[in-house]
Short mmCIF file of C-alpha atoms and ligand atoms in Angstrom, two decimals:
data_model
loop_
_atom_site.label_atom_id
_atom_site.label_comp_id
_atom_site.label_asym_id
_atom_site.label_seq_id
_atom_site.Cartn_x
_atom_site.Cartn_y
_atom_site.Cartn_z
CA MET A 1 -14.65 -17.01 25.16
CA SER A 2 -12.03 -18.75 27.11
CA ILE A 3 -12.88 -19.31 30.76
CA GLN A 4 -10.62 -19.60 33.71
CA LEU A 5 -11.31 -22.36 36.14
CA ALA A 6 -10.24 -23.28 39.75
CA ILE A 7 -11.01 -26.92 40.21
CA PHE A 8 -11.63 -28.27 43.79
CA VAL A 9 -11.02 -32.03 44.43
CA SER A 10 -10.91 -34.33 47.38
CA GLY A 11 -9.72 -37.68 45.93
CA ARG A 12 -9.26 -39.62 42.73
CA GLY A 13 -9.83 -36.73 40.37
CA SER A 14 -11.17 -38.56 37.33
CA ASN A 15 -13.65 -35.75 36.48
CA MET A 16 -10.81 -33.19 36.81
CA GLU A 17 -8.73 -35.35 34.45
CA ALA A 18 -11.61 -35.49 31.93
CA ILE A 19 -11.78 -31.66 31.97
CA LEU A 20 -8.01 -31.32 31.65
CA LYS A 21 -7.95 -33.75 28.68
CA SER A 22 -10.78 -31.92 27.05
CA ILE A 23 -8.74 -28.72 27.22
CA GLN A 24 -5.64 -30.48 26.01
CA ASP A 25 -7.51 -31.86 23.12
CA GLY A 26 -8.73 -28.45 22.03
CA GLU A 27 -12.37 -29.34 22.72
CA LEU A 28 -12.89 -27.02 25.72
CA ASP A 29 -11.68 -23.35 25.51
CA ALA A 30 -10.60 -22.94 29.09
CA SER A 31 -7.68 -22.76 31.36
CA VAL A 32 -7.22 -24.36 34.82
CA GLU A 33 -5.51 -21.78 37.03
CA LEU A 34 -5.50 -23.90 40.15
CA VAL A 35 -6.37 -27.42 41.39
CA PHE A 36 -7.12 -27.26 45.05
CA SER A 37 -7.68 -30.11 47.50
CA ASN A 38 -8.65 -30.34 51.15
CA ASP A 39 -6.64 -33.55 51.26
CA PRO A 40 -2.88 -33.08 50.70
CA HIS A 41 -2.65 -36.75 49.67
CA ALA A 42 -5.34 -36.65 47.08
CA LYS A 43 -4.41 -38.60 43.89
CA ALA A 44 -5.90 -35.83 41.88
CA LEU A 45 -3.11 -33.46 42.93
CA GLU A 46 -0.51 -35.67 41.38
CA THR A 47 -2.46 -36.04 38.15
CA ALA A 48 -2.87 -32.25 37.94
CA LYS A 49 0.90 -31.81 38.40
CA GLN A 50 1.48 -34.19 35.53
CA PHE A 51 -0.60 -31.85 33.34
CA GLY A 52 1.54 -28.93 34.49
CA ILE A 53 -1.27 -27.33 36.50
CA LYS A 54 -0.64 -25.35 39.67
CA THR A 55 -1.86 -27.23 42.76
CA ALA A 56 -2.39 -26.38 46.32
CA SER A 57 -3.85 -28.12 49.38
CA ILE A 58 -5.04 -27.02 52.82
CA ALA A 59 -6.04 -29.86 55.02
CA ASN A 60 -9.29 -29.36 56.85
CA THR A 61 -8.38 -31.68 59.78
CA GLY A 62 -8.28 -29.70 62.99
CA LEU A 63 -9.78 -26.55 61.60
CA THR A 64 -13.39 -25.43 61.88
CA ARG A 65 -15.27 -25.02 58.62
CA SER A 66 -14.94 -21.26 58.86
CA GLU A 67 -11.19 -21.39 59.63
CA HIS A 68 -10.67 -23.69 56.66
CA GLU A 69 -12.74 -21.62 54.34
CA ASN A 70 -10.89 -18.42 55.37
CA LYS A 71 -7.62 -19.98 54.38
CA VAL A 72 -9.09 -21.32 51.15
CA ARG A 73 -10.30 -17.80 50.46
CA GLU A 74 -6.87 -16.32 51.02
CA LEU A 75 -5.39 -18.85 48.64
CA LEU A 76 -7.99 -18.01 45.96
CA GLU A 77 -7.12 -14.28 46.20
CA THR A 78 -3.78 -15.23 44.60
CA VAL A 79 -5.48 -16.76 41.57
CA SER A 80 -7.65 -15.24 38.75
CA PHE A 81 -10.67 -17.39 37.71
CA ASP A 82 -14.20 -17.16 36.41
CA TYR A 83 -15.67 -20.36 37.98
CA ILE A 84 -14.96 -22.77 40.90
CA VAL A 85 -15.52 -26.27 39.48
CA LEU A 86 -16.19 -28.79 42.20
CA ALA A 87 -15.04 -32.25 40.90
CA GLY A 88 -15.50 -34.71 43.79
CA TYR A 89 -14.88 -32.02 46.42
CA MET A 90 -16.49 -33.66 49.43
CA ARG A 91 -16.82 -30.60 51.66
CA ILE A 92 -19.96 -28.46 51.99
CA LEU A 93 -19.32 -24.83 51.17
CA SER A 94 -20.96 -22.34 53.61
CA ALA A 95 -23.24 -19.62 52.48
CA LYS A 96 -20.56 -17.11 53.70
CA PHE A 97 -17.88 -18.58 51.43
CA LEU A 98 -20.24 -18.79 48.47
CA SER A 99 -21.27 -15.20 48.92
CA HIS A 100 -17.66 -14.13 47.81
CA PHE A 101 -18.28 -15.63 44.46
CA ARG A 102 -21.65 -14.12 43.56
CA ASP A 103 -22.26 -13.19 39.94
CA PRO A 104 -23.94 -9.86 39.36
CA ARG A 105 -27.03 -11.89 38.14
CA GLY A 106 -27.47 -13.52 41.48
CA PHE A 107 -26.11 -17.03 41.29
CA PHE A 108 -22.74 -18.14 42.67
CA ARG A 109 -19.91 -18.82 40.17
CA VAL A 110 -19.47 -22.35 41.63
CA ILE A 111 -20.44 -25.48 39.65
CA ASN A 112 -20.82 -29.07 40.88
CA ILE A 113 -21.30 -32.54 39.37
CA HIS A 114 -23.47 -35.01 41.31
CA PRO A 115 -23.98 -38.67 40.42
CA SER A 116 -27.72 -38.92 40.52
CA LEU A 117 -30.72 -37.24 38.93
CA LEU A 118 -31.21 -34.53 41.50
CA PRO A 119 -33.27 -33.88 43.51
CA ALA A 120 -33.22 -37.66 43.93
CA PHE A 121 -30.34 -39.05 46.15
CA PRO A 122 -28.36 -35.97 47.33
CA GLY A 123 -25.45 -36.56 49.59
CA LYS A 124 -22.11 -38.34 49.59
CA CYS A 125 -23.17 -41.83 48.49
CA ALA A 126 -25.47 -41.14 45.55
CA TYR A 127 -24.49 -44.22 43.47
CA GLU A 128 -24.82 -46.51 46.44
CA ASP A 129 -28.16 -44.93 47.53
CA ALA A 130 -29.62 -45.15 43.99
CA PHE A 131 -28.45 -48.67 43.47
CA SER A 132 -29.67 -49.95 46.78
CA TYR A 133 -33.03 -48.21 46.23
CA GLY A 134 -33.41 -50.25 43.11
CA VAL A 135 -33.78 -47.50 40.54
CA LYS A 136 -34.12 -48.68 36.92
CA VAL A 137 -32.81 -45.36 35.59
CA SER A 138 -30.28 -43.08 37.22
CA GLY A 139 -28.23 -40.23 35.91
CA ILE A 140 -25.72 -37.35 36.43
CA THR A 141 -26.48 -33.75 37.27
CA VAL A 142 -24.28 -30.73 36.76
CA HIS A 143 -25.58 -27.81 38.66
CA LEU A 144 -24.87 -24.36 40.08
CA VAL A 145 -24.07 -24.56 43.83
CA ASP A 146 -26.35 -22.76 46.25
CA GLU A 147 -26.66 -22.63 50.04
CA GLN A 148 -28.24 -26.05 50.21
CA VAL A 149 -26.55 -29.26 49.67
CA ASP A 150 -26.82 -30.73 46.10
CA HIS A 151 -29.53 -28.28 45.37
CA GLY A 152 -28.70 -25.35 43.01
CA ALA A 153 -30.07 -24.58 39.52
CA ILE A 154 -29.58 -27.56 37.12
CA LEU A 155 -27.32 -26.85 34.10
CA ALA A 156 -27.53 -30.34 32.58
CA GLN A 157 -28.70 -33.89 33.36
CA GLN A 158 -28.05 -37.09 31.57
CA SER A 159 -29.71 -40.39 32.44
CA PHE A 160 -28.24 -43.88 32.25
CA PRO A 161 -29.93 -47.27 32.80
CA ARG A 162 -29.34 -49.71 35.55
CA LEU A 163 -29.21 -53.09 33.76
CA ALA A 164 -30.63 -56.30 35.24
CA ASP A 165 -27.27 -57.88 35.87
CA ASP A 166 -25.58 -54.74 37.11
CA THR A 167 -23.38 -54.87 40.24
CA LEU A 168 -22.77 -51.65 42.12
CA GLU A 169 -19.38 -51.55 40.37
CA THR A 170 -20.78 -51.84 36.81
CA PHE A 171 -23.55 -49.33 37.68
CA LYS A 172 -20.95 -46.87 38.92
CA ALA A 173 -18.69 -47.36 35.97
CA ARG A 174 -21.53 -46.67 33.54
CA GLY A 175 -22.28 -43.43 35.46
CA LEU A 176 -18.70 -42.35 35.60
CA ALA A 177 -18.41 -42.59 31.87
CA VAL A 178 -21.37 -40.27 31.62
CA GLU A 179 -19.77 -37.86 34.08
CA HIS A 180 -16.59 -37.73 32.12
CA ALA A 181 -18.45 -36.65 28.99
CA LEU A 182 -21.06 -34.49 30.65
CA TYR A 183 -18.89 -32.18 32.74
CA PRO A 184 -16.56 -31.01 29.90
CA ALA A 185 -19.60 -30.62 27.67
CA VAL A 186 -21.28 -28.37 30.16
CA LEU A 187 -18.17 -26.25 30.64
CA ARG A 188 -17.86 -26.01 26.88
CA GLU A 189 -21.38 -24.66 26.65
CA ILE A 190 -20.47 -22.13 29.32
CA SER A 191 -17.27 -21.23 27.56
CA ASN A 192 -19.20 -20.73 24.30
CA ASN A 193 -22.39 -19.00 25.52
CA GLY A 194 -21.99 -18.22 29.17
CA ILE A 195 -24.55 -19.27 31.81
CA LYS A 196 -27.99 -18.81 30.34
CA LEU A 197 -30.42 -17.71 33.02
CA ASP A 198 -33.61 -18.35 30.95
CA ASN A 199 -33.56 -22.04 31.81
CA LEU A 200 -32.61 -21.71 35.48
CA THR A 201 -35.49 -21.72 38.00
CA ARG A 202 -34.06 -21.94 41.57
CA GLU A 203 -35.06 -19.22 44.01
CA SER A 204 -31.43 -18.33 44.78
CA ILE A 205 -31.02 -16.76 41.32
CA GLU A 206 -34.44 -15.15 41.19
CA THR A 207 -33.95 -12.99 44.24
C1 GAR B 1 -17.76 -38.44 41.29
O1 GAR B 1 -18.64 -39.53 41.07
C2 GAR B 1 -18.61 -37.22 41.55
O2 GAR B 1 -19.83 -37.16 40.86
C3 GAR B 1 -18.91 -37.46 43.09
O3 GAR B 1 -17.66 -37.94 43.61
C4 GAR B 1 -16.93 -38.70 42.55
C5 GAR B 1 -15.62 -38.04 42.47
O4 GAR B 1 -14.81 -38.85 41.51
N1 GAR B 1 -19.34 -36.30 43.74
C6 GAR B 1 -20.24 -36.27 44.65
O5 GAR B 1 -20.74 -37.32 45.11
C7 GAR B 1 -20.67 -34.93 45.18
N2 GAR B 1 -21.80 -35.00 46.03
P1 GAR B 1 -13.54 -38.21 40.89
O6 GAR B 1 -12.61 -37.75 42.06
O7 GAR B 1 -12.87 -39.44 40.22
O8 GAR B 1 -13.92 -37.14 39.96
#
């Protein structure tokens, strides 16, 4: 079944682009109804426009989290979508905001990609943190978003090695290539089969 997506971005947008390419190539049965950014200057917005996708931005500067989220919610009311897909969206979403997107089965219809094997290295600098910790293996996590940061039920994880001669840049590049394959693959699985609760274990979807 085709799924409708609203993608949230804050910067470069390479994951967003991987998703858009996957749709364009006929590999992912989905439509992107909106690309939204909290940064009006995000490169991702330009890229989305080149794909002919509707874009919008609401800067968060000068607004409280709640003021900003209220405006984002008003914007989202003008769009039809099944899932919010966070692709490098560097803002924490409040429990109140998330509650508007609760699936009848309990979880929020909000998906995120994070560049570590969660629960290791949550936060904004996962590549840097994993690299400087000295991990031999790292990975990418795609997960449902819950009320805690980088915490919701895991949909997919894929590992990649840190090689002996890696710099932070080569380590990141290897991880990013994994991100660009994994995110479209997870969305394809959701488009084909929906979100399967059997494998999900977090409390937020059990209550
Ligand atoms: C990606 O590496 C993504 O996993 C990460 O931000 C980058 C965005 O790149 N997200 C997080 O760290 C979320 N905690 P992109 O804008 O090129 O997709």
